[in-house]
Short mmCIF file of C-alpha atoms and ligand atoms in Angstrom, two decimals:
data_model
loop_
_atom_site.label_atom_id
_atom_site.label_comp_id
_atom_site.label_asym_id
_atom_site.label_seq_id
_atom_site.Cartn_x
_atom_site.Cartn_y
_atom_site.Cartn_z
CA UNK Y 1 5.26 13.03 -56.88
CA UNK Y 2 3.70 15.01 -59.68
CA UNK Y 3 1.10 17.43 -58.44
CA UNK Y 4 -1.13 20.10 -59.89
CA UNK Y 5 -2.89 22.95 -58.16
CA UNK Y 6 -6.58 22.40 -57.42
CA UNK Y 7 -8.99 23.42 -60.16
CA UNK Y 8 -9.92 27.09 -60.00
CA UNK Y 9 -6.83 28.19 -58.05
CA UNK Y 10 -3.87 30.23 -59.20
CA UNK Y 11 -0.21 30.59 -58.36
CA UNK Y 12 0.75 34.23 -58.28
CA UNK Y 13 4.37 34.21 -59.36
CA UNK Y 14 7.11 36.84 -59.23
CA UNK Y 15 6.50 39.17 -62.15
CA UNK Y 16 2.79 39.02 -61.38
CA UNK Y 17 2.94 39.50 -57.61
CA UNK Y 18 4.45 42.98 -58.05
CA UNK Y 19 1.22 44.02 -59.76
CA UNK Y 20 -0.83 42.64 -56.88
CA UNK Y 21 1.31 44.51 -54.40
CA UNK Y 22 1.00 47.71 -56.38
CA UNK Y 23 -2.78 47.52 -56.60
CA UNK Y 24 -3.04 46.65 -52.91
CA UNK Y 25 -0.72 49.55 -52.04
CA UNK Y 26 -2.86 52.02 -54.00
CA UNK Y 27 -5.99 50.61 -52.36
CA UNK Y 28 -4.51 50.95 -48.85
CA UNK Y 29 -3.59 54.51 -49.66
CA UNK Y 30 -7.00 55.45 -51.03
CA UNK Y 31 -8.87 53.69 -48.21
CA UNK Y 32 -6.68 55.46 -45.61
CA UNK Y 33 -7.68 58.84 -47.04
CA UNK Y 34 -11.28 57.97 -46.25
CA UNK Y 35 -10.23 57.05 -42.70
CA UNK Y 36 -10.51 53.28 -43.10
CA UNK Y 37 -8.31 50.95 -41.01
CA UNK Y 38 -7.46 47.36 -41.85
CA UNK Y 39 -9.20 44.41 -40.21
CA UNK Y 40 -7.98 40.81 -40.53
CA UNK Y 41 -10.47 38.09 -39.80
CA UNK Y 42 -10.13 34.30 -40.14
CA UNK Y 43 -10.15 32.63 -43.55
CA UNK Y 44 -12.63 30.13 -42.12
CA UNK Y 45 -15.66 30.66 -39.95
CA UNK Y 46 -18.48 28.58 -38.50
CA UNK Y 47 -20.86 27.57 -41.29
CA UNK Y 48 -23.73 29.51 -39.70
CA UNK Y 49 -21.90 32.83 -40.09
CA UNK Y 50 -22.50 32.68 -43.84
CA UNK Y 51 -25.60 30.49 -44.00
CA UNK Y 52 -27.57 32.98 -41.90
CA UNK Y 53 -26.30 36.24 -43.31
CA UNK Y 54 -25.63 35.62 -46.99
CA UNK Y 55 -28.94 33.78 -47.17
CA UNK Y 56 -29.98 30.13 -46.97
CA UNK Y 57 -31.28 30.16 -50.51
CA UNK Y 58 -28.47 32.15 -52.16
CA UNK Y 59 -26.26 30.51 -54.77
CA UNK Y 60 -23.29 31.09 -52.51
CA UNK Y 61 -24.79 29.07 -49.67
CA UNK Y 62 -26.64 26.42 -51.64
CA UNK Y 63 -23.98 25.66 -54.24
CA UNK Y 64 -20.71 27.44 -53.72
CA UNK Y 65 -19.61 26.96 -50.12
CA UNK Y 66 -16.39 25.16 -49.26
CA UNK Y 67 -17.66 23.65 -46.05
CA UNK Y 68 -16.46 20.65 -44.07
CA UNK Y 69 -16.49 19.10 -40.61
CA UNK Y 70 -13.20 19.49 -38.78
CA UNK Y 71 -11.66 16.88 -36.47
CA UNK Y 72 -13.76 18.27 -33.63
CA UNK Y 73 -16.97 17.81 -35.68
CA UNK Y 74 -17.40 21.56 -36.10
CA UNK Y 75 -19.14 22.66 -39.29
CA UNK Y 76 -16.59 25.02 -40.86
CA UNK Y 77 -16.66 27.07 -44.09
CA UNK Y 78 -13.85 28.73 -45.99
CA UNK Y 79 -15.12 32.29 -46.31
CA UNK Y 80 -16.97 32.91 -49.61
CA UNK Y 81 -17.14 36.65 -48.98
CA UNK Y 82 -15.81 39.16 -46.49
CA UNK Y 83 -18.75 40.97 -44.94
CA UNK Y 84 -20.21 38.25 -42.72
CA UNK Y 85 -16.91 37.58 -40.93
CA UNK Y 86 -16.31 41.29 -40.40
CA UNK Y 87 -19.80 41.73 -38.93
CA UNK Y 88 -19.21 38.70 -36.71
CA UNK Y 89 -15.94 40.32 -35.54
CA UNK Y 90 -17.63 43.71 -35.05
CA UNK Y 91 -20.16 42.18 -32.68
CA UNK Y 92 -17.83 39.69 -30.95
CA UNK Y 93 -15.25 42.40 -30.22
CA UNK Y 94 -17.94 44.88 -29.16
CA UNK Y 95 -16.88 47.54 -31.63
CA UNK Y 96 -20.41 48.88 -31.13
CA UNK Y 97 -19.35 50.12 -27.67
CA UNK Y 98 -19.76 53.90 -27.16
CA UNK Y 99 -16.01 54.42 -26.62
CA UNK Y 100 -15.26 53.18 -30.16
CA UNK Y 101 -15.46 56.08 -32.63
CA UNK Y 102 -18.35 55.84 -35.08
CA UNK Y 103 -18.67 55.12 -37.85
CA UNK Y 104 -16.30 52.17 -37.59
CA UNK Y 105 -14.65 51.96 -41.01
CA UNK Y 106 -12.61 48.87 -41.86
CA UNK Y 107 -11.12 47.33 -44.97
CA UNK Y 108 -9.75 43.87 -45.72
CA UNK Y 109 -7.94 42.17 -48.55
CA UNK Y 110 -7.52 38.46 -49.06
CA UNK Y 111 -8.70 35.11 -50.37
CA UNK Y 112 -12.33 34.11 -50.75
CA UNK Y 113 -13.47 30.62 -51.71
CA UNK Y 114 -16.41 29.58 -53.84
CA UNK Y 115 -17.07 26.28 -55.54
CA UNK Y 116 -17.82 27.70 -59.00
CA UNK Y 117 -17.29 26.62 -62.57
CA UNK Y 118 -13.90 28.18 -63.30
CA UNK Y 119 -13.73 30.54 -66.28
CA UNK Y 120 -12.21 33.92 -67.14
CA UNK Y 121 -12.55 36.13 -64.07
CA UNK Y 122 -14.20 33.36 -62.06
CA UNK Y 123 -12.06 31.22 -59.77
CA UNK Y 124 -12.54 28.96 -56.77
CA UNK Y 125 -9.99 30.81 -54.72
CA UNK Y 126 -10.11 34.48 -55.59
CA UNK Y 127 -9.21 37.69 -53.83
CA UNK Y 128 -11.24 40.65 -52.74
CA UNK Y 129 -10.51 44.11 -51.51
CA UNK Y 130 -13.46 45.02 -49.33
CA UNK Y 131 -14.63 47.74 -47.02
CA UNK Y 132 -17.35 48.02 -44.37
CA UNK Y 133 -18.64 51.10 -42.54
CA UNK Y 134 -20.74 50.60 -39.40
CA UNK Y 135 -22.93 53.12 -37.65
CA UNK Y 136 -24.05 55.59 -40.30
CA UNK Y 137 -27.49 55.64 -41.90
CA UNK Y 138 -26.57 58.87 -43.69
CA UNK Y 139 -26.83 58.54 -47.49
CA UNK Y 140 -23.57 60.52 -47.57
CA UNK Y 141 -21.91 57.32 -46.35
CA UNK Y 142 -23.34 55.40 -49.32
CA UNK Y 143 -22.03 58.05 -51.65
CA UNK Y 144 -18.57 58.51 -50.16
CA UNK Y 145 -18.06 54.74 -50.22
CA UNK Y 146 -18.99 54.51 -53.91
CA UNK Y 147 -16.83 57.59 -54.53
CA UNK Y 148 -13.94 55.81 -52.83
CA UNK Y 149 -14.19 52.85 -55.22
CA UNK Y 150 -14.45 55.32 -58.07
CA UNK Y 151 -11.34 57.16 -56.86
CA UNK Y 152 -9.48 53.84 -56.67
CA UNK Y 153 -10.31 53.10 -60.32
CA UNK Y 154 -9.27 56.61 -61.34
CA UNK Y 155 -6.01 56.41 -59.42
CA UNK Y 156 -5.21 53.12 -61.16
CA UNK Y 157 -6.00 54.73 -64.51
CA UNK Y 158 -8.97 52.46 -65.31
CA UNK Y 159 -11.34 53.90 -67.87
CA UNK Y 160 -14.98 53.18 -68.71
CA UNK Y 161 -16.23 51.87 -65.39
CA UNK Y 162 -19.99 52.21 -65.15
CA UNK Y 163 -21.64 52.71 -61.80
CA UNK Y 164 -24.96 50.87 -61.75
CA UNK Y 165 -27.34 51.80 -58.98
CA UNK Y 166 -30.57 50.49 -57.53
CA UNK Y 167 -32.52 50.56 -54.31
CA UNK Y 168 -34.10 47.63 -52.51
CA UNK Y 169 -35.82 49.98 -50.09
CA UNK Y 170 -36.52 49.13 -46.46
CA UNK Y 171 -38.08 45.90 -45.23
CA UNK Y 172 -41.68 47.03 -45.86
CA UNK Y 173 -40.99 48.29 -49.38
CA UNK Y 174 -39.19 45.12 -50.21
CA UNK Y 175 -42.02 42.93 -48.90
CA UNK Y 176 -44.58 44.86 -50.99
CA UNK Y 177 -42.42 44.51 -54.06
CA UNK Y 178 -41.82 40.84 -53.41
CA UNK Y 179 -45.56 40.17 -53.61
CA UNK Y 180 -45.93 42.18 -56.79
CA UNK Y 181 -43.07 40.30 -58.36
CA UNK Y 182 -44.57 36.93 -57.42
CA UNK Y 183 -47.89 38.02 -58.95
CA UNK Y 184 -46.07 38.98 -62.14
CA UNK Y 185 -43.85 35.88 -62.39
CA UNK Y 186 -46.32 33.14 -61.39
CA UNK Y 187 -48.07 33.05 -64.78
CA UNK Y 188 -44.62 32.87 -66.44
CA UNK Y 189 -43.30 30.14 -64.19
CA UNK Y 190 -43.17 27.44 -66.85
CA UNK Y 191 -40.92 29.60 -69.02
CA UNK Y 192 -38.33 30.11 -66.27
CA UNK Y 193 -35.14 28.11 -65.80
CA UNK Y 194 -35.19 25.28 -63.24
CA UNK Y 195 -33.17 27.39 -60.82
CA UNK Y 196 -35.48 30.35 -61.17
CA UNK Y 197 -38.58 28.20 -60.66
CA UNK Y 198 -37.05 27.29 -57.32
CA UNK Y 199 -36.03 30.91 -56.65
CA UNK Y 200 -39.60 32.01 -57.32
CA UNK Y 201 -40.69 29.93 -54.33
CA UNK Y 202 -37.81 30.74 -52.03
CA UNK Y 203 -36.58 34.20 -52.94
CA UNK Y 204 -38.30 35.70 -55.98
CA UNK Y 205 -36.03 38.79 -56.17
CA UNK Y 206 -33.25 36.43 -57.16
CA UNK Y 207 -34.97 35.67 -60.45
CA UNK Y 208 -34.14 39.23 -61.49
CA UNK Y 209 -30.46 38.48 -60.95
CA UNK Y 210 -30.41 35.34 -63.12
CA UNK Y 211 -28.00 35.16 -66.03
CA UNK Y 212 -30.11 32.60 -67.96
CA UNK Y 213 -31.51 34.02 -71.22
CA UNK Y 214 -35.03 32.63 -70.63
CA UNK Y 215 -35.11 34.31 -67.21
CA UNK Y 216 -33.81 37.57 -68.58
CA UNK Y 217 -36.59 37.54 -71.12
CA UNK Y 218 -39.22 36.77 -68.48
CA UNK Y 219 -38.15 39.61 -66.19
CA UNK Y 220 -37.77 42.20 -68.94
CA UNK Y 221 -41.21 43.67 -68.18
CA UNK Y 222 -41.25 42.92 -64.47
CA UNK Y 223 -42.53 45.62 -62.14
CA UNK Y 224 -39.82 47.98 -60.93
CA UNK Y 225 -38.86 47.97 -57.29
CA UNK Y 226 -38.52 51.74 -57.49
CA UNK Y 227 -42.31 51.98 -57.86
CA UNK Y 228 -42.70 50.27 -54.49
CA UNK Y 229 -40.41 52.43 -52.36
CA UNK Y 230 -42.17 54.02 -49.39
CA UNK Y 231 -41.48 57.63 -48.42
CA UNK Y 232 -38.44 56.82 -46.25
CA UNK Y 233 -36.89 54.58 -48.90
CA UNK Y 234 -37.60 57.08 -51.65
CA UNK Y 235 -36.01 59.89 -49.64
CA UNK Y 236 -32.86 57.84 -49.07
CA UNK Y 237 -32.58 56.94 -52.74
CA UNK Y 238 -33.19 60.55 -53.85
CA UNK Y 239 -30.50 61.79 -51.47
CA UNK Y 240 -27.99 59.26 -52.82
CA UNK Y 241 -28.72 60.36 -56.38
CA UNK Y 242 -28.42 64.05 -55.53
CA UNK Y 243 -25.09 63.55 -53.81
CA UNK Y 244 -23.70 61.46 -56.68
CA UNK Y 245 -24.72 64.27 -59.01
CA UNK Y 246 -23.08 66.80 -56.70
CA UNK Y 247 -19.80 64.86 -56.92
CA UNK Y 248 -20.25 64.52 -60.69
CA UNK Y 249 -20.03 60.72 -60.48
CA UNK Y 250 -21.99 59.31 -63.42
CA UNK Y 251 -24.31 56.35 -62.85
CA UNK Y 252 -27.13 54.44 -64.44
CA UNK Y 253 -30.12 52.91 -62.66
CA UNK Y 254 -30.84 49.24 -63.23
CA UNK Y 255 -34.02 48.22 -61.48
CA UNK Y 256 -33.35 44.55 -62.21
CA UNK Y 257 -30.06 44.54 -60.32
CA UNK Y 258 -30.70 42.93 -56.93
CA UNK Y 259 -27.28 41.46 -55.95
CA UNK Y 260 -26.63 37.86 -54.99
CA UNK Y 261 -26.60 38.28 -51.23
CA UNK Y 262 -29.65 38.48 -48.99
CA UNK Y 263 -28.53 41.08 -46.51
CA UNK Y 264 -28.87 44.26 -48.54
CA UNK Y 265 -31.46 47.02 -48.19
CA UNK Y 266 -31.73 50.53 -49.64
CA UNK Y 267 -28.75 51.31 -51.87
CA UNK Y 268 -27.10 48.57 -53.90
CA UNK Y 269 -24.54 49.16 -56.61
CA UNK Y 270 -22.07 47.56 -58.98
CA UNK Y 271 -19.15 48.95 -60.92
CA UNK Y 272 -19.17 47.26 -64.31
CA UNK Y 273 -16.68 47.42 -67.12
CA UNK Y 274 -16.34 45.74 -70.48
CA UNK Y 275 -13.52 43.25 -70.99
CA UNK Y 276 -13.12 41.68 -74.42
CA UNK Y 277 -16.70 42.43 -75.37
CA UNK Y 278 -18.43 41.18 -72.23
CA UNK Y 279 -19.56 43.08 -69.17
CA UNK Y 280 -17.76 42.21 -65.96
CA UNK Y 281 -18.67 43.40 -62.50
CA UNK Y 282 -15.51 44.38 -60.66
CA UNK Y 283 -16.98 45.85 -57.53
CA UNK Y 284 -20.32 45.31 -55.83
CA UNK Y 285 -21.90 46.35 -52.59
CA UNK Y 286 -24.57 48.22 -50.75
CA UNK Y 287 -26.31 48.98 -47.51
CA UNK Y 288 -27.06 46.32 -44.90
CA UNK Y 289 -28.85 47.91 -41.98
CA UNK Y 290 -30.11 44.65 -40.46
CA UNK Y 291 -26.97 42.53 -40.51
CA UNK Y 292 -25.40 43.51 -37.18
CA UNK Y 293 -28.68 42.61 -35.46
CA UNK Y 294 -28.67 39.21 -37.19
CA UNK Y 295 -25.44 38.60 -35.30
CA UNK Y 296 -27.10 39.68 -32.07
CA UNK Y 297 -25.43 43.07 -31.97
CA UNK Y 298 -27.33 46.32 -31.43
CA UNK Y 299 -29.26 47.79 -34.36
CA UNK Y 300 -26.49 49.30 -36.50
CA UNK Y 301 -26.60 50.51 -40.08
CA UNK Y 302 -23.86 49.27 -42.39
CA UNK Y 303 -22.50 49.90 -45.84
CA UNK Y 304 -19.74 48.16 -47.79
CA UNK Y 305 -18.44 46.65 -50.98
CA UNK Y 306 -16.30 43.80 -52.25
CA UNK Y 307 -13.99 44.27 -55.20
CA UNK Y 308 -12.58 41.34 -57.17
CA UNK Y 309 -8.81 41.64 -57.45
CA UNK Y 310 -8.43 39.14 -60.31
CA UNK Y 311 -11.01 41.06 -62.32
CA UNK Y 312 -9.33 44.35 -61.47
CA UNK Y 313 -6.02 43.02 -62.79
CA UNK Y 314 -7.76 41.61 -65.89
CA UNK Y 315 -9.11 45.06 -66.65
CA UNK Y 316 -5.75 46.74 -66.11
CA UNK Y 317 -4.29 44.23 -68.55
CA UNK Y 318 -7.12 44.59 -71.09
CA UNK Y 319 -6.88 48.39 -71.00
CA UNK Y 320 -3.12 48.20 -71.48
CA UNK Y 321 -2.42 50.20 -68.34
CA UNK Y 322 1.27 50.36 -67.44
CA UNK Y 323 1.72 50.15 -63.69
CA UNK Y 324 4.63 52.09 -62.19
CA UNK Y 325 6.24 49.02 -60.68
CA UNK Y 326 9.50 49.30 -58.78
CA UNK Y 327 12.53 49.22 -61.03
CA UNK Y 328 15.62 47.03 -61.10
CA UNK Y 329 18.69 46.50 -58.94
CA UNK Y 330 20.87 49.36 -57.77
CA UNK Y 331 23.93 47.11 -57.83
CA UNK Y 332 24.98 43.76 -59.24
CA UNK Y 333 28.25 42.24 -58.06
CA UNK Y 334 29.87 39.83 -60.49
CA UNK Y 335 32.05 37.39 -58.58
CA UNK Y 336 35.18 35.72 -59.96
CA UNK Y 337 36.40 32.72 -58.03
CA UNK Y 338 36.10 31.34 -54.52
CA UNK Y 339 38.60 33.88 -53.12
CA UNK Y 340 36.08 36.71 -53.76
CA UNK Y 341 33.11 34.94 -52.14
CA UNK Y 342 33.33 36.52 -48.70
CA UNK Y 343 34.21 40.00 -50.03
CA UNK Y 344 31.16 39.85 -52.32
CA UNK Y 345 28.96 38.92 -49.37
CA UNK Y 346 30.33 41.82 -47.31
CA UNK Y 347 29.88 44.24 -50.19
CA UNK Y 348 26.24 43.48 -51.00
CA UNK Y 349 25.33 43.41 -47.32
CA UNK Y 350 26.89 46.85 -46.77
CA UNK Y 351 25.02 48.26 -49.75
CA UNK Y 352 21.72 46.63 -48.74
CA UNK Y 353 22.05 48.07 -45.26
CA UNK Y 354 22.32 51.52 -46.81
CA UNK Y 355 18.90 50.95 -48.36
CA UNK Y 356 19.85 49.85 -51.85
CA UNK Y 357 18.69 46.81 -53.76
CA UNK Y 358 21.72 44.63 -54.47
CA UNK Y 359 22.38 41.13 -55.81
CA UNK Y 360 25.50 39.09 -56.49
CA UNK Y 361 26.39 35.91 -58.30
CA UNK Y 362 26.30 32.84 -56.07
CA UNK Y 363 26.60 30.25 -58.84
CA UNK Y 364 30.26 30.58 -59.79
CA UNK Y 365 29.34 31.28 -63.39
CA UNK Y 366 31.39 32.64 -66.27
CA UNK Y 367 31.51 36.44 -66.25
CA UNK Y 368 29.49 36.67 -69.44
CA UNK Y 369 26.55 34.87 -67.82
CA UNK Y 370 26.82 37.11 -64.77
CA UNK Y 371 26.73 40.27 -66.88
CA UNK Y 372 23.63 38.88 -68.56
CA UNK Y 373 22.03 38.53 -65.14
CA UNK Y 374 22.94 42.12 -64.31
CA UNK Y 375 21.12 43.22 -67.47
CA UNK Y 376 18.16 40.94 -66.81
CA UNK Y 377 17.79 42.49 -63.35
CA UNK Y 378 18.19 45.99 -64.88
CA UNK Y 379 21.12 46.68 -62.56
CA UNK Y 380 22.04 50.36 -62.52
CA UNK Y 381 25.62 49.72 -61.42
CA UNK Y 382 28.00 46.81 -61.72
CA UNK Y 383 31.06 45.75 -59.76
CA UNK Y 384 33.32 42.89 -60.85
CA UNK Y 385 35.06 41.31 -57.89
CA UNK Y 386 37.97 38.87 -58.23
CA UNK Y 387 41.15 37.93 -56.39
CA UNK Y 388 43.04 41.07 -57.42
CA UNK Y 389 40.26 43.39 -56.19
CA UNK Y 390 40.17 41.55 -52.88
CA UNK Y 391 43.92 42.00 -52.59
CA UNK Y 392 43.95 45.71 -53.48
CA UNK Y 393 40.79 46.51 -51.51
CA UNK Y 394 39.61 48.51 -54.49
CA UNK Y 395 36.96 47.95 -57.18
CA UNK Y 396 35.66 49.61 -60.32
CA UNK Y 397 32.04 50.67 -60.01
CA UNK Y 398 30.49 50.87 -63.44
CA UNK Y 399 27.30 52.57 -64.60
CA UNK Y 400 25.68 49.68 -66.43
CA UNK Y 401 23.98 52.01 -68.88
CA UNK Y 402 26.49 54.75 -69.73
CA UNK Y 403 29.52 52.50 -69.00
CA UNK Y 404 31.01 55.40 -66.94
CA UNK Y 405 33.39 54.09 -64.29
CA UNK Y 406 34.76 55.20 -60.94
CA UNK Y 407 37.33 53.58 -58.65
CA UNK Y 408 36.27 53.01 -55.06
CA UNK Y 409 37.71 51.28 -52.02
CA UNK Y 410 35.68 48.77 -50.00
CA UNK Y 411 35.69 51.24 -47.13
CA UNK Y 412 34.25 53.99 -49.30
CA UNK Y 413 31.45 51.71 -50.47
CA UNK Y 414 30.70 50.62 -46.91
CA UNK Y 415 30.67 54.27 -45.77
CA UNK Y 416 28.68 55.87 -48.57
CA UNK Y 417 27.50 53.97 -51.64
CA UNK Y 418 25.20 56.84 -52.59
CA UNK Y 419 28.21 59.15 -52.89
CA UNK Y 420 29.88 56.78 -55.33
CA UNK Y 421 26.72 56.43 -57.41
CA UNK Y 422 26.50 60.24 -57.54
CA UNK Y 423 29.98 60.43 -59.05
CA UNK Y 424 28.82 58.17 -61.87
CA UNK Y 425 26.26 60.77 -62.90
P1 LIG K 528 -21.19 37.33 -60.06
O1 LIG K 528 -22.57 37.83 -60.31
O2 LIG K 528 -20.18 37.76 -61.10
O3 LIG K 528 -21.13 35.87 -59.72
P2 LIG K 528 -21.32 37.92 -57.30
O4 LIG K 528 -22.59 38.64 -57.17
O5 LIG K 528 -21.25 36.50 -56.91
O6 LIG K 528 -20.72 38.11 -58.76
P3 LIG K 528 -20.09 39.26 -55.07
O7 LIG K 528 -20.40 38.17 -54.16
O8 LIG K 528 -20.82 40.52 -54.93
O9 LIG K 528 -20.17 38.75 -56.58
O10 LIG K 528 -18.52 39.56 -55.03
C1 LIG K 528 -17.97 40.86 -55.29
C2 LIG K 528 -16.97 40.80 -56.39
O11 LIG K 528 -16.05 39.74 -56.22
C3 LIG K 528 -17.54 40.54 -57.76
O12 LIG K 528 -18.02 41.71 -58.31
C4 LIG K 528 -16.35 40.03 -58.52
O13 LIG K 528 -15.51 41.09 -58.92
C5 LIG K 528 -15.63 39.22 -57.48
N1 LIG K 528 -15.94 37.79 -57.57
C6 LIG K 528 -17.03 37.14 -57.14
N2 LIG K 528 -16.94 35.82 -57.38
C7 LIG K 528 -15.73 35.63 -57.97
C8 LIG K 528 -15.03 34.48 -58.46
N3 LIG K 528 -15.54 33.25 -58.35
N4 LIG K 528 -13.80 34.66 -59.00
C9 LIG K 528 -13.27 35.90 -59.11
N5 LIG K 528 -13.87 37.01 -58.67
C10 LIG K 528 -15.10 36.89 -58.11
MG1 LIG K 529 -21.38 34.75 -58.00
#
C-alpha cells in the first residue's frame, strides 16, 4: 500500500526533531521564569467551544475548522487554536476558585488544525506555543507577557522582530468604532472583495484585517480605532505604552491590525519578522476580558498569545542561527563476530547506565562500515570488540579524534567509564 501524508501536514524527522525539542526546551525555561505552568487540554473539543469564542463569522470558524460528527453523533472539532480549550478547562476545573493562586498562568505546546491553503509557513496541522494568564486586568500583565515573547526571541538569537501594537478598547469603544467604520466603508462597498462585502455586514472590523489588495486600499484612510477609545480604554493603552517604553521594548502602532479572532479587547499585538522578503507574523495575542464569562465562568480578565512553531523554525533557518543541539555519541562499540554479541550488549548497557550515550553495531557489518558509523554519529570514543577481547576481558578504548588509546578491563568500564575517558585526555 503506497500512502502519502495528508495535504498540509508534515513529518518531523530525526535531524529536525532535535530543533523542535531545543526550541520547546528554551520556551519551557523562559515561561517558567515568568511563573507559568504547563496545561494539556484535548486535541479535539465540542464544536461550540470554538464556534462561540473564536467567532461565528471568523475565517477560522467559517472556513478552516476540521469538524466532524463522531460515532455518537457529537459535533467535534480538531482544535484550530489553543485559547478556547484552555478557557473551557479553566472554567470546567474551577480554576477561578479563591484557593487557586491568581493570576493563573498556563502555557501549552502542540498541534493545531486549520483547513487552509498550504503554503510556506501555512499548514493544515501546525504547532503553537501558547500562554494564557487569567485574573489580572493590570496593564503590567499585558506588558510582561509581550516581554516574555520578546525574551524568548532574544534567547533564541532571533533578530529583527517587530512588535506591532493596537488597542480595540472596551466593549463601548469598540461599538462606537464599529459604527464609524461601517459609515466609512458603506460607500466603498462595491470596491471591496467578496469576502469583505460579507464581513462588512457581519463583522466590519475584519475588513481591516483582510490581505486582499483591493481591501487594503479601501481601508487605507479608514478612521482609527484609537480615536474612539473612551477614558478607561485610553488609560489602559497609555499604561501599556509607558511600560513597554520603561522596559525599552520597541514597538510600532498599527491601527488597522485587529486580529482574526473575535474575543479580544484592549491590547492586541503581533510579533512580525521578515522572511525572504515577506512579512510573517510569528506570534500574536492580546487581552480577552470577556471570554471566561462566555464559558459561564465568573468575570475574569485574560491575556495570552499563540506562537507558530513552524514559522519560528523558518525564521531561525532564514537567519542562519546555529542552535546548540546536543552532540554525538560518547561511545561506539564496533562488534566483530557472533561471539562478541553478548559482551557488546553488556558493555553499552553498563555505559548507558552511567549516563553516557552509547551505540553498538547490530548488523554484523565489516569493521570499515562500523567505523564509518562511529564517525557519522560523532562518537567521542571507540571500542572494537571481537573474540579475543571477550576471551581476555580487556579492550582498547580509543579517542576517536586524537586516536589516543588506553587499555581497560570490562570490570573497569562497568565500574567507571568516566575515569577511563579522563585518561584519554
Ligand atoms: P494569519 O493572519 O497568518 O493567518 P492568524 O491570525 O490566523 O494568522 P493566529 O490564529 O493568531 O493566526 O495564530 C497565531 C500564530 O500561529 C500565527 O501568528 C502564526 O505564527 C501561527 N499560525 C496560524 N495559522 C497557521 C498555519 N496555518 N500554519 C502555520 N502557522 C500558523
Ligand atoms: Mg489565519
